[in-house]
DNA sequence: GTCTATAACTCGATAGAC
DNA sequence: GTCTATCGAGTTATAGAC
């Protein structure tokens, strides 16, 4: 059993707070309070707020890679794509309350014109590459990347509307529609 | 020619700043500076930041109503729906830089757990009702509202990805795909 | 030396008195 | 319309505890 460092504990709490309250709205005092350490101590581990953001983005990229790798246990690419789409249902409570962690961070950093914005966008690229790999396995060739982006875009739209109207049934309907779109792609290919 | 009041000028500048920099990141000084008045003068017109937000939301609702009314000049409901979808192309420069004004405001207010969040969501409802009215004219009966929400969601997804990757060609592709979806609905109905 | 805590500094924000 | 108070943010400095 691994010992968790203060550095990690800060990153974990910051990750949650950045997601639930937003990057800018989260203060050092908030994070320090959540971790249970003093603000002064804080600076021993992170010199600036941007450093914490970098650590949070790194954490999220690692977590994303781990999640995608876990889904690879499904041998069927179609099932893997569904695993992705269905996060919207699995995480519906959090998404209705705070939106998509990746999408909302990108949206916020865009408005702040923050230097870390491109790094945050890379999280999306991880999903895109992984989804494209599945579409490639399904034989969609040079359309794989485009299909991947389409699925990402649709998911983001669902997440935005989910946090706006908080209609659980609607999320399920749209998830089904998106899955149907993928299946239709396959049908067109076969037919 | 109508005289513009200071009250209006503040609301106009706040509207722009809230869109481009975000609600929280925009300070009173920023707005006062943009309008060209002193901070003291400011408090004569708006007592709190929430009051300004209310005024901005009201402005946006009025602007939305005006835009939707203008599109009504197109007698064909299909063309009207296209007018909506094509805002993504018309406003692509701003959307790539700052996202969708309606979606990003809702996203931000959600995280801030702001009291004005439901009012901001009402702007979406204006679009939904209007789109639903068009789908109703096209004979989609009780599916009209759902179709309207679908179009809204797709548009929001495109806006999020547009501000993340800033790929103009992709926006055009997705806009075409969404228009194709609407036309396909019609084809299925006819066929 | 590494980790932690206290305290003080700077800056910019809201707020309000004049 | 200016000027100042106050608060909280990010940050730095210093010093104690392990």
Short mmCIF file of C-alpha atoms (C1' of nucleotides) in Angstrom, two decimals:
data_model
loop_
_atom_site.label_atom_id
_atom_site.label_comp_id
_atom_site.label_asym_id
_atom_site.label_seq_id
_atom_site.Cartn_x
_atom_site.Cartn_y
_atom_site.Cartn_z
CA UNK A 1 0.00 0.00 0.00
CA UNK A 2 1.42 3.26 -1.17
CA UNK A 3 1.79 6.25 1.06
CA UNK A 4 0.03 9.30 -0.29
CA UNK A 5 2.16 12.42 -0.33
CA UNK A 6 0.96 15.87 0.62
CA UNK A 7 1.77 16.88 -2.95
CA UNK A 8 -0.71 14.32 -4.22
CA UNK A 9 -3.33 15.19 -1.64
CA UNK A 10 -3.21 18.80 -2.76
CA UNK A 11 -3.57 17.79 -6.40
CA UNK A 12 -6.53 15.54 -5.60
CA UNK A 13 -8.41 18.20 -3.67
CA UNK A 14 -7.56 20.87 -6.24
CA UNK A 15 -8.84 18.56 -8.98
CA UNK A 16 -12.20 18.21 -7.26
CA UNK A 17 -12.50 21.91 -6.42
CA UNK A 18 -11.50 23.05 -9.91
CA UNK A 19 -14.18 20.77 -11.28
CA UNK A 20 -16.96 21.67 -8.87
CA UNK A 21 -16.34 25.38 -8.34
CA UNK A 22 -14.11 26.29 -11.26
CA UNK A 23 -10.42 27.15 -11.46
CA UNK A 24 -10.68 30.85 -10.80
CA UNK A 25 -13.30 30.61 -8.10
CA UNK A 26 -11.11 28.20 -6.14
CA UNK A 27 -8.73 29.96 -3.78
CA UNK A 28 -5.58 28.68 -2.12
CA UNK A 29 -7.42 28.89 1.18
CA UNK A 30 -10.11 26.59 -0.21
CA UNK A 31 -7.60 23.96 -1.28
CA UNK A 32 -5.53 24.27 1.90
CA UNK A 33 -8.70 23.96 3.94
CA UNK A 34 -9.81 20.87 2.03
CA UNK A 35 -6.40 19.23 2.47
CA UNK A 36 -6.17 20.33 6.08
CA UNK A 37 -2.87 22.19 5.92
CA UNK A 38 -1.86 25.81 6.30
CA UNK A 39 -1.52 28.14 3.36
CA UNK A 40 2.16 28.66 4.07
CA UNK A 41 2.85 24.96 3.91
CA UNK A 42 1.23 24.95 0.57
CA UNK A 43 3.97 26.93 -1.10
CA UNK A 44 6.50 24.36 -0.16
CA UNK A 45 4.76 22.04 -2.61
CA UNK A 46 3.42 24.42 -5.24
CA UNK A 47 4.91 27.78 -6.00
CA UNK A 48 2.05 29.23 -8.05
CA UNK A 49 -1.58 28.51 -8.84
CA UNK A 50 -0.55 27.65 -12.39
CA UNK A 51 1.66 24.89 -11.01
CA UNK A 52 -1.33 23.35 -9.29
CA UNK A 53 -3.31 23.56 -12.52
CA UNK A 54 -0.48 21.78 -14.33
CA UNK A 55 -0.51 19.04 -11.72
CA UNK A 56 -4.28 18.71 -11.99
CA UNK A 57 -4.12 18.44 -15.78
CA UNK A 58 -1.38 15.81 -15.48
CA UNK A 59 -3.50 13.87 -13.00
CA UNK A 60 -6.47 14.01 -15.33
CA UNK A 61 -4.43 12.84 -18.28
CA UNK A 62 -3.16 9.87 -16.30
CA UNK A 63 -6.65 9.08 -15.04
CA UNK A 64 -7.97 9.29 -18.60
CA UNK A 65 -5.30 6.94 -19.91
CA UNK A 66 -6.08 4.48 -17.13
CA UNK A 67 -9.80 4.60 -17.87
CA UNK A 68 -9.29 4.13 -21.60
CA UNK A 69 -6.92 1.24 -20.96
CA UNK A 70 -9.53 -0.40 -18.72
CA UNK A 71 -12.10 -0.19 -21.47
CA UNK A 72 -9.74 -2.03 -23.78
CA UNK A 73 -10.68 -5.18 -21.89
CA UNK A 74 -13.84 -5.10 -23.99
CA UNK A 75 -12.66 -6.83 -27.12
CA UNK A 76 -15.41 -5.34 -29.29
CA UNK A 77 -14.64 -1.81 -30.51
CA UNK A 78 -18.36 -1.06 -30.63
CA UNK A 79 -18.70 -1.90 -26.93
CA UNK A 80 -15.68 0.25 -26.17
CA UNK A 81 -17.22 3.25 -27.90
CA UNK A 82 -20.38 2.62 -25.90
CA UNK A 83 -18.33 2.61 -22.71
CA UNK A 84 -17.23 6.11 -23.59
CA UNK A 85 -20.69 7.37 -24.52
CA UNK A 86 -22.19 5.90 -21.39
CA UNK A 87 -20.00 7.91 -19.03
CA UNK A 88 -22.71 10.50 -19.52
CA UNK A 89 -25.10 8.16 -17.75
CA UNK A 90 -22.63 6.76 -15.23
CA UNK A 91 -21.60 10.24 -14.14
CA UNK A 92 -24.94 11.92 -14.74
CA UNK A 93 -25.30 13.25 -11.20
CA UNK A 94 -21.97 15.08 -11.29
CA UNK A 95 -22.47 16.17 -14.89
CA UNK A 96 -25.87 17.65 -14.14
CA UNK A 97 -24.33 19.54 -11.22
CA UNK A 98 -21.02 20.65 -12.74
CA UNK A 99 -20.90 19.68 -16.42
CA UNK A 100 -18.10 17.70 -18.06
CA UNK A 101 -14.77 18.13 -16.24
CA UNK A 102 -12.81 18.29 -19.48
CA UNK A 103 -15.20 20.52 -21.40
CA UNK A 104 -15.81 23.03 -18.62
CA UNK A 105 -12.10 23.36 -17.84
CA UNK A 106 -11.40 24.08 -21.49
CA UNK A 107 -14.23 26.58 -21.61
CA UNK A 108 -12.94 28.40 -18.54
CA UNK A 109 -9.31 28.45 -19.63
CA UNK A 110 -10.40 29.74 -23.05
CA UNK A 111 -12.07 32.77 -21.50
CA UNK A 112 -9.16 33.39 -19.16
CA UNK A 113 -6.85 33.11 -22.17
CA UNK A 114 -4.76 30.90 -19.92
CA UNK A 115 -1.39 29.50 -20.97
CA UNK A 116 -2.44 26.01 -19.89
CA UNK A 117 -5.40 25.92 -22.29
CA UNK A 118 -3.60 23.88 -24.98
CA UNK A 119 -2.54 21.32 -22.37
CA UNK A 120 -6.12 20.99 -21.20
CA UNK A 121 -7.19 20.48 -24.81
CA UNK A 122 -4.77 17.56 -24.97
CA UNK A 123 -7.08 15.63 -22.64
CA UNK A 124 -9.66 15.79 -25.40
CA UNK A 125 -7.04 14.54 -27.84
CA UNK A 126 -6.53 11.44 -25.70
CA UNK A 127 -10.20 10.61 -26.05
CA UNK A 128 -10.17 11.45 -29.73
CA UNK A 129 -7.18 9.22 -30.50
CA UNK A 130 -8.65 6.37 -28.53
CA UNK A 131 -12.05 6.68 -30.19
CA UNK A 132 -10.42 6.99 -33.60
CA UNK A 133 -8.51 3.79 -32.93
CA UNK A 134 -11.84 2.02 -32.30
CA UNK A 135 -13.39 3.41 -35.48
CA UNK A 136 -10.30 2.31 -37.35
CA UNK A 137 -10.77 -1.22 -36.03
CA UNK A 138 -14.35 -1.00 -37.31
CA UNK A 139 -12.93 -0.28 -40.75
CA UNK A 140 -13.71 3.40 -41.09
CA UNK A 141 -10.26 4.22 -42.41
CA UNK A 142 -9.58 7.91 -42.93
CA UNK A 143 -12.98 8.82 -41.48
CA UNK A 144 -12.02 7.44 -38.07
CA UNK A 145 -10.66 10.73 -36.70
CA UNK A 146 -13.71 12.65 -37.90
CA UNK A 147 -16.11 10.13 -36.40
CA UNK A 148 -14.19 10.35 -33.12
CA UNK A 149 -14.52 14.14 -33.05
CA UNK A 150 -18.20 13.86 -33.86
CA UNK A 151 -18.80 11.58 -30.88
CA UNK A 152 -16.78 13.93 -28.66
CA UNK A 153 -18.77 16.93 -29.86
CA UNK A 154 -22.12 15.23 -29.34
CA UNK A 155 -21.05 14.18 -25.82
CA UNK A 156 -20.03 17.71 -24.97
CA UNK A 157 -23.35 19.05 -26.18
CA UNK A 158 -25.21 16.57 -24.03
CA UNK A 159 -23.09 17.55 -21.02
CA UNK A 160 -23.79 21.27 -21.51
CA UNK A 161 -27.54 20.75 -21.81
CA UNK A 162 -27.45 18.29 -18.89
CA UNK A 163 -25.99 20.88 -16.55
CA UNK A 164 -28.36 23.53 -17.87
CA UNK A 165 -31.68 21.68 -17.62
CA UNK A 166 -30.81 18.69 -15.41
CA UNK A 167 -33.18 16.39 -17.24
CA UNK A 168 -32.05 12.85 -16.58
CA UNK A 169 -34.45 11.28 -19.06
CA UNK A 170 -33.22 13.55 -21.83
CA UNK A 171 -29.62 12.50 -21.20
CA UNK A 172 -30.61 8.85 -21.64
CA UNK A 173 -32.47 9.62 -24.85
CA UNK A 174 -29.52 11.48 -26.34
CA UNK A 175 -27.09 8.77 -25.28
CA UNK A 176 -29.28 6.22 -27.06
CA UNK A 177 -29.44 8.45 -30.14
CA UNK A 178 -25.66 8.74 -30.20
CA UNK A 179 -25.22 5.00 -29.83
CA UNK A 180 -27.76 4.55 -32.63
CA UNK A 181 -25.70 6.88 -34.80
CA UNK A 182 -22.62 4.68 -34.32
CA UNK A 183 -24.59 1.53 -35.07
CA UNK A 184 -26.07 3.16 -38.15
CA UNK A 185 -22.56 3.88 -39.38
CA UNK A 186 -21.86 0.17 -39.13
CA UNK A 187 -25.10 -0.76 -40.86
CA UNK A 188 -24.34 1.60 -43.76
CA UNK A 189 -20.92 0.03 -44.07
CA UNK A 190 -22.32 -3.49 -44.12
CA UNK A 191 -25.27 -2.70 -46.41
CA UNK B 1 -32.54 58.25 -33.38
CA UNK B 2 -32.68 57.11 -29.81
CA UNK B 3 -30.46 58.45 -27.07
CA UNK B 4 -28.54 55.71 -25.29
CA UNK B 5 -28.57 55.88 -21.50
CA UNK B 6 -25.56 55.25 -19.26
CA UNK B 7 -27.50 52.36 -17.82
CA UNK B 8 -27.68 50.78 -21.26
CA UNK B 9 -24.09 51.53 -22.07
CA UNK B 10 -23.02 49.71 -18.92
CA UNK B 11 -25.18 46.72 -19.79
CA UNK B 12 -23.77 46.61 -23.32
CA UNK B 13 -20.15 46.66 -22.18
CA UNK B 14 -20.82 44.18 -19.37
CA UNK B 15 -22.48 41.88 -21.88
CA UNK B 16 -19.36 41.85 -24.05
CA UNK B 17 -16.97 41.46 -21.13
CA UNK B 18 -18.98 38.69 -19.48
CA UNK B 19 -18.89 36.86 -22.80
CA UNK B 20 -15.24 37.37 -23.62
CA UNK B 21 -13.63 37.16 -20.18
CA UNK B 22 -16.33 35.49 -18.10
CA UNK B 23 -18.62 36.81 -15.40
CA UNK B 24 -16.33 36.27 -12.44
CA UNK B 25 -13.16 37.44 -14.14
CA UNK B 26 -14.81 40.74 -15.07
CA UNK B 27 -14.47 43.43 -12.40
CA UNK B 28 -16.44 46.62 -11.86
CA UNK B 29 -13.35 48.53 -12.86
CA UNK B 30 -13.19 46.64 -16.15
CA UNK B 31 -16.75 47.59 -17.00
CA UNK B 32 -16.36 51.18 -15.79
CA UNK B 33 -13.20 51.48 -17.86
CA UNK B 34 -14.90 50.13 -20.97
CA UNK B 35 -17.82 52.51 -20.56
CA UNK B 36 -15.54 55.42 -19.70
CA UNK B 37 -17.06 56.36 -16.37
CA UNK B 38 -15.73 56.38 -12.83
CA UNK B 39 -16.40 53.60 -10.39
CA UNK B 40 -18.34 55.93 -8.11
CA UNK B 41 -20.71 56.90 -10.89
CA UNK B 42 -21.23 53.23 -11.47
CA UNK B 43 -22.94 52.60 -8.16
CA UNK B 44 -25.54 55.13 -9.11
CA UNK B 45 -26.72 52.75 -11.82
CA UNK B 46 -25.97 49.30 -10.45
CA UNK B 47 -25.58 48.46 -6.81
CA UNK B 48 -24.24 44.93 -7.13
CA UNK B 49 -22.63 42.74 -9.73
CA UNK B 50 -25.69 40.53 -9.66
CA UNK B 51 -27.79 43.49 -10.79
CA UNK B 52 -25.56 43.90 -13.81
CA UNK B 53 -25.85 40.20 -14.56
CA UNK B 54 -29.62 40.49 -14.43
CA UNK B 55 -29.52 43.39 -16.87
CA UNK B 56 -27.20 41.46 -19.18
CA UNK B 57 -29.47 38.41 -19.16
CA UNK B 58 -32.47 40.64 -19.91
CA UNK B 59 -30.58 42.21 -22.79
CA UNK B 60 -29.68 38.84 -24.18
CA UNK B 61 -33.24 37.62 -23.94
CA UNK B 62 -34.47 40.66 -25.82
CA UNK B 63 -31.73 40.30 -28.43
CA UNK B 64 -32.59 36.64 -28.84
CA UNK B 65 -36.28 37.40 -29.33
CA UNK B 66 -35.40 40.03 -31.92
CA UNK B 67 -33.12 37.63 -33.80
CA UNK B 68 -35.69 34.85 -33.79
CA UNK B 69 -38.38 37.27 -34.97
CA UNK B 70 -36.13 38.38 -37.83
CA UNK B 71 -35.68 34.79 -38.95
CA UNK B 72 -39.43 34.46 -39.15
CA UNK B 73 -39.25 36.43 -42.38
CA UNK B 74 -38.12 33.16 -43.95
CA UNK B 75 -41.43 31.53 -44.64
CA UNK B 76 -39.97 28.03 -44.80
CA UNK B 77 -39.52 26.43 -41.35
CA UNK B 78 -36.62 24.38 -42.72
CA UNK B 79 -34.80 27.56 -43.75
CA UNK B 80 -35.47 29.05 -40.33
CA UNK B 81 -33.92 26.09 -38.58
CA UNK B 82 -30.93 26.45 -40.87
CA UNK B 83 -30.65 30.10 -39.89
CA UNK B 84 -30.25 28.95 -36.31
CA UNK B 85 -27.74 26.23 -37.08
CA UNK B 86 -25.71 28.54 -39.25
CA UNK B 87 -25.03 31.02 -36.45
CA UNK B 88 -22.15 28.66 -35.71
CA UNK B 89 -20.63 29.64 -39.04
CA UNK B 90 -21.68 33.28 -38.99
CA UNK B 91 -20.18 33.77 -35.52
CA UNK B 92 -17.37 31.26 -35.89
CA UNK B 93 -14.59 33.72 -35.08
CA UNK B 94 -16.12 34.72 -31.76
CA UNK B 95 -17.19 31.16 -30.98
CA UNK B 96 -13.69 29.81 -31.59
CA UNK B 97 -12.31 32.49 -29.27
CA UNK B 98 -14.93 32.46 -26.50
CA UNK B 99 -17.45 29.68 -27.09
CA UNK B 100 -21.22 30.14 -27.23
CA UNK B 101 -22.38 33.12 -25.14
CA UNK B 102 -25.42 31.26 -23.82
CA UNK B 103 -23.73 27.94 -23.15
CA UNK B 104 -20.63 29.33 -21.47
CA UNK B 105 -22.65 31.65 -19.24
CA UNK B 106 -24.76 28.72 -18.11
CA UNK B 107 -21.66 26.64 -17.53
CA UNK B 108 -20.07 29.35 -15.41
CA UNK B 109 -23.17 30.12 -13.38
CA UNK B 110 -23.64 26.40 -12.74
CA UNK B 111 -20.21 26.12 -11.13
CA UNK B 112 -20.70 29.30 -9.15
CA UNK B 113 -24.07 27.92 -8.02
CA UNK B 114 -25.36 31.37 -8.86
CA UNK B 115 -28.93 32.44 -8.17
CA UNK B 116 -29.27 33.76 -11.73
CA UNK B 117 -28.53 30.38 -13.30
CA UNK B 118 -32.20 29.51 -13.94
CA UNK B 119 -32.74 32.86 -15.62
CA UNK B 120 -29.75 32.25 -17.89
CA UNK B 121 -31.19 28.85 -18.75
CA UNK B 122 -34.34 30.62 -19.91
CA UNK B 123 -32.39 32.01 -22.86
CA UNK B 124 -31.98 28.41 -24.01
CA UNK B 125 -35.71 27.93 -23.56
CA UNK B 126 -36.38 30.78 -25.97
CA UNK B 127 -34.37 28.98 -28.65
CA UNK B 128 -35.98 25.68 -27.80
CA UNK B 129 -39.54 27.02 -28.04
CA UNK B 130 -38.79 28.74 -31.31
CA UNK B 131 -37.15 25.66 -32.82
CA UNK B 132 -39.98 23.47 -31.53
CA UNK B 133 -42.46 25.79 -33.25
CA UNK B 134 -40.64 25.22 -36.54
CA UNK B 135 -40.58 21.44 -36.09
CA UNK B 136 -44.28 21.62 -35.28
CA UNK B 137 -44.89 23.43 -38.57
CA UNK B 138 -42.99 20.63 -40.26
CA UNK B 139 -45.47 18.20 -38.78
CA UNK B 140 -43.37 16.58 -36.08
CA UNK B 141 -46.14 16.88 -33.49
CA UNK B 142 -45.16 15.77 -30.02
CA UNK B 143 -41.57 15.17 -31.12
CA UNK B 144 -41.05 18.85 -31.88
CA UNK B 145 -39.73 19.77 -28.43
CA UNK B 146 -37.34 16.83 -28.39
CA UNK B 147 -36.02 17.64 -31.86
CA UNK B 148 -35.50 21.22 -30.76
CA UNK B 149 -33.45 20.13 -27.75
CA UNK B 150 -31.44 17.80 -29.94
CA UNK B 151 -30.49 20.63 -32.28
CA UNK B 152 -29.62 22.83 -29.30
CA UNK B 153 -27.43 20.11 -27.81
CA UNK B 154 -25.63 19.42 -31.06
CA UNK B 155 -24.98 23.14 -31.49
CA UNK B 156 -23.58 23.42 -27.98
CA UNK B 157 -21.26 20.49 -28.60
CA UNK B 158 -19.97 22.08 -31.78
CA UNK B 159 -19.38 25.35 -29.91
CA UNK B 160 -17.41 23.64 -27.14
CA UNK B 161 -15.19 21.77 -29.58
CA UNK B 162 -14.84 24.89 -31.72
CA UNK B 163 -13.39 26.87 -28.83
CA UNK B 164 -11.17 23.97 -27.82
CA UNK B 165 -9.58 23.11 -31.18
CA UNK B 166 -10.44 26.15 -33.29
CA UNK B 167 -10.82 24.12 -36.44
CA UNK B 168 -12.93 26.14 -38.86
CA UNK B 169 -13.31 23.33 -41.38
CA UNK B 170 -14.61 20.98 -38.70
CA UNK B 171 -17.28 23.48 -37.68
CA UNK B 172 -18.53 23.60 -41.27
CA UNK B 173 -18.60 19.80 -41.50
CA UNK B 174 -20.58 19.45 -38.31
CA UNK B 175 -22.98 22.20 -39.32
CA UNK B 176 -23.61 20.35 -42.58
CA UNK B 177 -24.10 17.10 -40.68
CA UNK B 178 -26.64 18.74 -38.40
CA UNK B 179 -28.52 20.25 -41.35
CA UNK B 180 -28.44 16.82 -42.98
CA UNK B 181 -29.97 15.34 -39.83
CA UNK B 182 -32.88 17.77 -40.03
CA UNK B 183 -33.41 17.05 -43.73
CA UNK B 184 -33.26 13.33 -43.05
CA UNK B 185 -36.04 13.75 -40.50
CA UNK B 186 -38.14 15.26 -43.28
CA UNK B 187 -37.22 12.54 -45.72
CA UNK B 188 -38.20 9.83 -43.23
CA UNK B 189 -41.52 11.59 -42.72
CA UNK B 190 -42.21 11.85 -46.41
CA UNK B 191 -40.96 8.37 -47.29
"C1'" DG C 1 17.29 18.95 5.36
"C1'" DT C 2 12.46 18.32 4.68
"C1'" DC C 3 7.97 19.46 6.10
"C1'" DT C 4 4.90 22.58 8.40
"C1'" DA C 5 2.96 26.92 10.51
"C1'" DT C 6 2.63 31.93 11.48
"C1'" DA C 7 2.67 36.25 9.90
"C1'" DA C 8 3.26 39.91 6.92
"C1'" DC C 9 3.34 42.02 2.28
"C1'" DT C 10 1.29 43.38 -2.25
"C1'" DC C 11 -2.23 44.04 -5.13
"C1'" DG C 12 -6.73 44.62 -6.82
"C1'" DA C 13 -11.39 44.02 -5.80
"C1'" DT C 14 -15.88 45.71 -3.74
"C1'" DA C 15 -17.86 49.13 -1.14
"C1'" DG C 16 -19.06 53.47 0.64
"C1'" DA C 17 -18.13 58.15 2.54
"C1'" DC C 18 -17.43 62.71 1.19
"C1'" DG D 1 -16.45 62.15 -9.31
"C1'" DT D 2 -12.67 61.46 -6.04
"C1'" DC D 3 -10.83 59.42 -2.36
"C1'" DT D 4 -10.34 56.00 1.17
"C1'" DA D 5 -11.64 51.77 3.92
"C1'" DT D 6 -11.78 47.05 3.96
"C1'" DC D 7 -11.52 42.60 2.59
"C1'" DG D 8 -9.58 38.64 0.36
"C1'" DA D 9 -6.64 36.95 -3.09
"C1'" DG D 10 -1.81 35.30 -4.32
"C1'" DT D 11 2.61 35.44 -2.65
"C1'" DT D 12 6.87 35.73 0.22
"C1'" DA D 13 9.67 35.52 4.57
"C1'" DT D 14 10.91 33.51 8.52
"C1'" DA D 15 11.10 30.29 11.98
"C1'" DG D 16 9.79 26.07 14.47
"C1'" DA D 17 9.13 20.64 14.38
"C1'" DC D 18 10.45 16.23 12.75
#
